[in-house]
């Protein structure tokens, strides 16, 4: 028992006793915490509305609510009276034979029709609208069905000439003219290329830039090599393309390495080989001489035959 007591005492003295410096540090930390806690409360401004102000505010709100309620009830009452007048006015109208294509506003009023519907009929006729049969009158927006049923037997429509009748041609019978493009690709500008299906402004600019670097196209098939141009898009437009203007050529016996490597079909190592072979063996006399360059393959030589001269 004594041994346990000694161990506990040693534990307390070792871990729960503080030196003078420790106590000073703890005190400073406590003071800082208290200051941080009280500081916002020392500078906060209390904003409150007095009881009197609250009463005044509530009175204003109540007044506005009462006024809004009265206006709403007044509007509803007016609207109901208006709708009732629209519905019932024509029942007191006079019945007579009339042509809806020629009847003036006074005649519609005489029939008992309301002003709003009369204005709709006038706008319809002013814009070229015609009534070709009595049932056409039912198409007027806002015309009460009961009004039409009441005046149907009194509608007399004059004969409308064939020139005045609307002519409707179903879209499936309309023959649309197919647009045909015919584009010379070495002279076409971006506006001409944009007309092609699937070609936007970006693709048109890429085609032009590729053409300028080549010195011109020798075949429409080269447009297929344009960056970003899908094969499906090229298949749509290739039948509209042709070449009349020949591409520009580079003199292989005078061109420098830098001039040759600018061409899309000639990389730096091939440009270097062309010039070095020319330096060692003299000027080229024909394309067969280019075959002597080890890194020159047949496909590249076939393409360059349209761009190199001697």
mmCIF file of C-alpha atoms in Angstrom, residues 121-252:
data_model
loop_
_atom_site.group_PDB
_atom_site.id
_atom_site.type_symbol
_atom_site.label_atom_id
_atom_site.label_comp_id
_atom_site.label_asym_id
_atom_site.label_seq_id
_atom_site.Cartn_x
_atom_site.Cartn_y
_atom_site.Cartn_z
ATOM 1 C CA UNK A 121 -61.732 41.256 -85.880
ATOM 2 C CA UNK A 122 -60.606 44.640 -87.245
ATOM 3 C CA UNK A 123 -56.910 43.760 -86.758
ATOM 4 C CA UNK A 124 -57.452 40.410 -88.467
ATOM 5 C CA UNK A 125 -59.054 42.038 -91.511
ATOM 6 C CA UNK A 126 -56.519 44.910 -91.653
ATOM 7 C CA UNK A 127 -53.725 42.354 -91.930
ATOM 8 C CA UNK A 128 -55.371 40.718 -94.941
ATOM 9 C CA UNK A 129 -57.442 38.125 -93.113
ATOM 10 C CA UNK A 130 -60.600 36.882 -94.867
ATOM 11 C CA UNK A 131 -63.652 34.871 -93.882
ATOM 12 C CA UNK A 132 -64.310 32.279 -96.585
ATOM 13 C CA UNK A 133 -67.127 30.471 -94.796
ATOM 14 C CA UNK A 134 -69.256 31.195 -91.768
ATOM 15 C CA UNK A 135 -67.286 28.740 -89.601
ATOM 16 C CA UNK A 136 -64.165 30.907 -90.051
ATOM 17 C CA UNK A 137 -65.679 33.424 -87.675
ATOM 18 C CA UNK A 138 -65.222 30.928 -84.831
ATOM 19 C CA UNK A 139 -61.454 31.220 -85.273
ATOM 20 C CA UNK A 140 -61.491 34.780 -83.898
ATOM 21 C CA UNK A 141 -59.840 34.733 -80.478
ATOM 22 C CA UNK A 142 -62.235 35.711 -77.674
ATOM 23 C CA UNK A 143 -65.422 35.339 -79.741
ATOM 24 C CA UNK A 144 -68.082 33.752 -77.477
ATOM 25 C CA UNK A 145 -69.430 30.495 -78.832
ATOM 26 C CA UNK A 146 -72.949 31.538 -77.837
ATOM 27 C CA UNK A 147 -72.576 34.674 -79.988
ATOM 28 C CA UNK A 148 -71.653 32.606 -83.054
ATOM 29 C CA UNK A 149 -74.517 30.188 -82.451
ATOM 30 C CA UNK A 150 -76.904 33.176 -82.274
ATOM 31 C CA UNK A 151 -75.777 34.894 -85.504
ATOM 32 C CA UNK A 152 -74.765 31.840 -87.589
ATOM 33 C CA UNK A 153 -77.981 31.848 -89.678
ATOM 34 C CA UNK A 154 -77.524 35.560 -90.456
ATOM 35 C CA UNK A 155 -73.998 35.303 -91.872
ATOM 36 C CA UNK A 156 -73.821 35.919 -95.618
ATOM 37 C CA UNK A 157 -70.355 35.836 -97.188
ATOM 38 C CA UNK A 158 -69.811 37.346 -100.640
ATOM 39 C CA UNK A 159 -67.938 35.234 -103.181
ATOM 40 C CA UNK A 160 -64.172 35.527 -102.679
ATOM 41 C CA UNK A 161 -62.083 35.492 -105.867
ATOM 42 C CA UNK A 162 -59.530 32.735 -106.387
ATOM 43 C CA UNK A 163 -56.734 35.316 -106.245
ATOM 44 C CA UNK A 164 -57.777 36.284 -102.736
ATOM 45 C CA UNK A 165 -57.923 32.717 -101.460
ATOM 46 C CA UNK A 166 -54.790 31.550 -99.639
ATOM 47 C CA UNK A 167 -52.819 28.907 -101.449
ATOM 48 C CA UNK A 168 -51.304 26.233 -99.277
ATOM 49 C CA UNK A 169 -48.708 23.896 -100.666
ATOM 50 C CA UNK A 170 -47.658 21.038 -98.402
ATOM 51 C CA UNK A 171 -43.914 21.005 -97.781
ATOM 52 C CA UNK A 172 -43.572 17.457 -99.065
ATOM 53 C CA UNK A 173 -44.654 18.614 -102.523
ATOM 54 C CA UNK A 174 -42.385 21.639 -102.617
ATOM 55 C CA UNK A 175 -39.355 21.042 -104.791
ATOM 56 C CA UNK A 176 -36.445 22.800 -103.187
ATOM 57 C CA UNK A 177 -33.637 23.845 -105.444
ATOM 58 C CA UNK A 178 -30.491 21.989 -104.527
ATOM 59 C CA UNK A 179 -27.520 24.280 -104.131
ATOM 60 C CA UNK A 180 -24.554 23.285 -106.255
ATOM 61 C CA UNK A 181 -21.063 24.371 -105.253
ATOM 62 C CA UNK A 182 -18.173 24.625 -107.703
ATOM 63 C CA UNK A 183 -15.032 25.765 -105.914
ATOM 64 C CA UNK A 184 -11.522 26.210 -107.309
ATOM 65 C CA UNK A 185 -9.574 25.438 -104.161
ATOM 66 C CA UNK A 186 -6.395 27.378 -105.022
ATOM 67 C CA UNK A 187 -8.231 30.688 -105.414
ATOM 68 C CA UNK A 188 -11.201 30.271 -103.049
ATOM 69 C CA UNK A 189 -11.363 32.506 -99.964
ATOM 70 C CA UNK A 190 -12.765 31.615 -96.562
ATOM 71 C CA UNK A 191 -16.262 32.915 -97.366
ATOM 72 C CA UNK A 192 -16.519 30.494 -100.303
ATOM 73 C CA UNK A 193 -15.312 27.556 -98.221
ATOM 74 C CA UNK A 194 -17.717 28.322 -95.363
ATOM 75 C CA UNK A 195 -20.603 27.771 -97.790
ATOM 76 C CA UNK A 196 -19.657 24.099 -98.003
ATOM 77 C CA UNK A 197 -21.543 21.676 -95.722
ATOM 78 C CA UNK A 198 -19.694 20.999 -92.470
ATOM 79 C CA UNK A 199 -17.083 23.740 -92.995
ATOM 80 C CA UNK A 200 -17.031 26.539 -90.434
ATOM 81 C CA UNK A 201 -14.794 29.576 -90.120
ATOM 82 C CA UNK A 202 -12.030 27.684 -88.255
ATOM 83 C CA UNK A 203 -11.807 24.844 -90.769
ATOM 84 C CA UNK A 204 -11.913 27.326 -93.652
ATOM 85 C CA UNK A 205 -8.917 29.191 -92.174
ATOM 86 C CA UNK A 206 -7.005 25.941 -91.627
ATOM 87 C CA UNK A 207 -7.554 24.924 -95.247
ATOM 88 C CA UNK A 208 -6.307 28.314 -96.462
ATOM 89 C CA UNK A 209 -3.250 28.196 -94.164
ATOM 90 C CA UNK A 210 -2.374 24.651 -95.285
ATOM 91 C CA UNK A 211 -2.736 25.724 -98.918
ATOM 92 C CA UNK A 212 -0.422 28.711 -98.412
ATOM 93 C CA UNK A 213 2.285 26.553 -96.814
ATOM 94 C CA UNK A 214 2.100 24.046 -99.653
ATOM 95 C CA UNK A 215 2.121 26.718 -102.320
ATOM 96 C CA UNK A 216 -1.255 25.477 -103.557
ATOM 97 C CA UNK A 217 -3.043 22.159 -103.988
ATOM 98 C CA UNK A 218 -2.436 19.855 -106.928
ATOM 99 C CA UNK A 219 -5.443 17.662 -106.021
ATOM 100 C CA UNK A 220 -8.634 18.096 -103.950
ATOM 101 C CA UNK A 221 -7.602 14.953 -102.064
ATOM 102 C CA UNK A 222 -4.934 17.006 -100.269
ATOM 103 C CA UNK A 223 -7.631 18.879 -98.371
ATOM 104 C CA UNK A 224 -8.223 15.620 -96.516
ATOM 105 C CA UNK A 225 -4.848 16.252 -94.802
ATOM 106 C CA UNK A 226 -6.083 19.487 -93.192
ATOM 107 C CA UNK A 227 -5.796 19.300 -89.403
ATOM 108 C CA UNK A 228 -9.171 18.756 -87.730
ATOM 109 C CA UNK A 229 -11.074 17.909 -90.914
ATOM 110 C CA UNK A 230 -13.070 14.711 -90.431
ATOM 111 C CA UNK A 231 -13.118 12.146 -93.234
ATOM 112 C CA UNK A 232 -16.921 12.194 -93.184
ATOM 113 C CA UNK A 233 -16.905 15.945 -93.817
ATOM 114 C CA UNK A 234 -14.398 15.623 -96.651
ATOM 115 C CA UNK A 235 -16.555 12.945 -98.306
ATOM 116 C CA UNK A 236 -19.465 15.413 -98.299
ATOM 117 C CA UNK A 237 -17.531 18.237 -99.993
ATOM 118 C CA UNK A 238 -15.018 16.546 -102.301
ATOM 119 C CA UNK A 239 -17.379 16.428 -105.276
ATOM 120 C CA UNK A 240 -17.648 20.248 -105.177
ATOM 121 C CA UNK A 241 -13.874 20.863 -105.347
ATOM 122 C CA UNK A 242 -11.540 21.131 -108.301
ATOM 123 C CA UNK A 243 -8.100 22.495 -109.215
ATOM 124 C CA UNK A 244 -7.497 24.760 -112.214
ATOM 125 C CA UNK A 245 -4.638 26.932 -110.966
ATOM 126 C CA UNK A 246 -1.295 25.055 -110.639
ATOM 127 C CA UNK A 247 0.684 25.056 -107.395
ATOM 128 C CA UNK A 248 3.840 27.119 -106.922
ATOM 129 C CA UNK A 249 7.158 25.273 -107.360
ATOM 130 C CA UNK A 250 10.522 25.457 -105.605
ATOM 131 C CA UNK A 251 13.786 25.342 -107.588
ATOM 132 C CA UNK A 252 15.554 22.406 -105.985
#
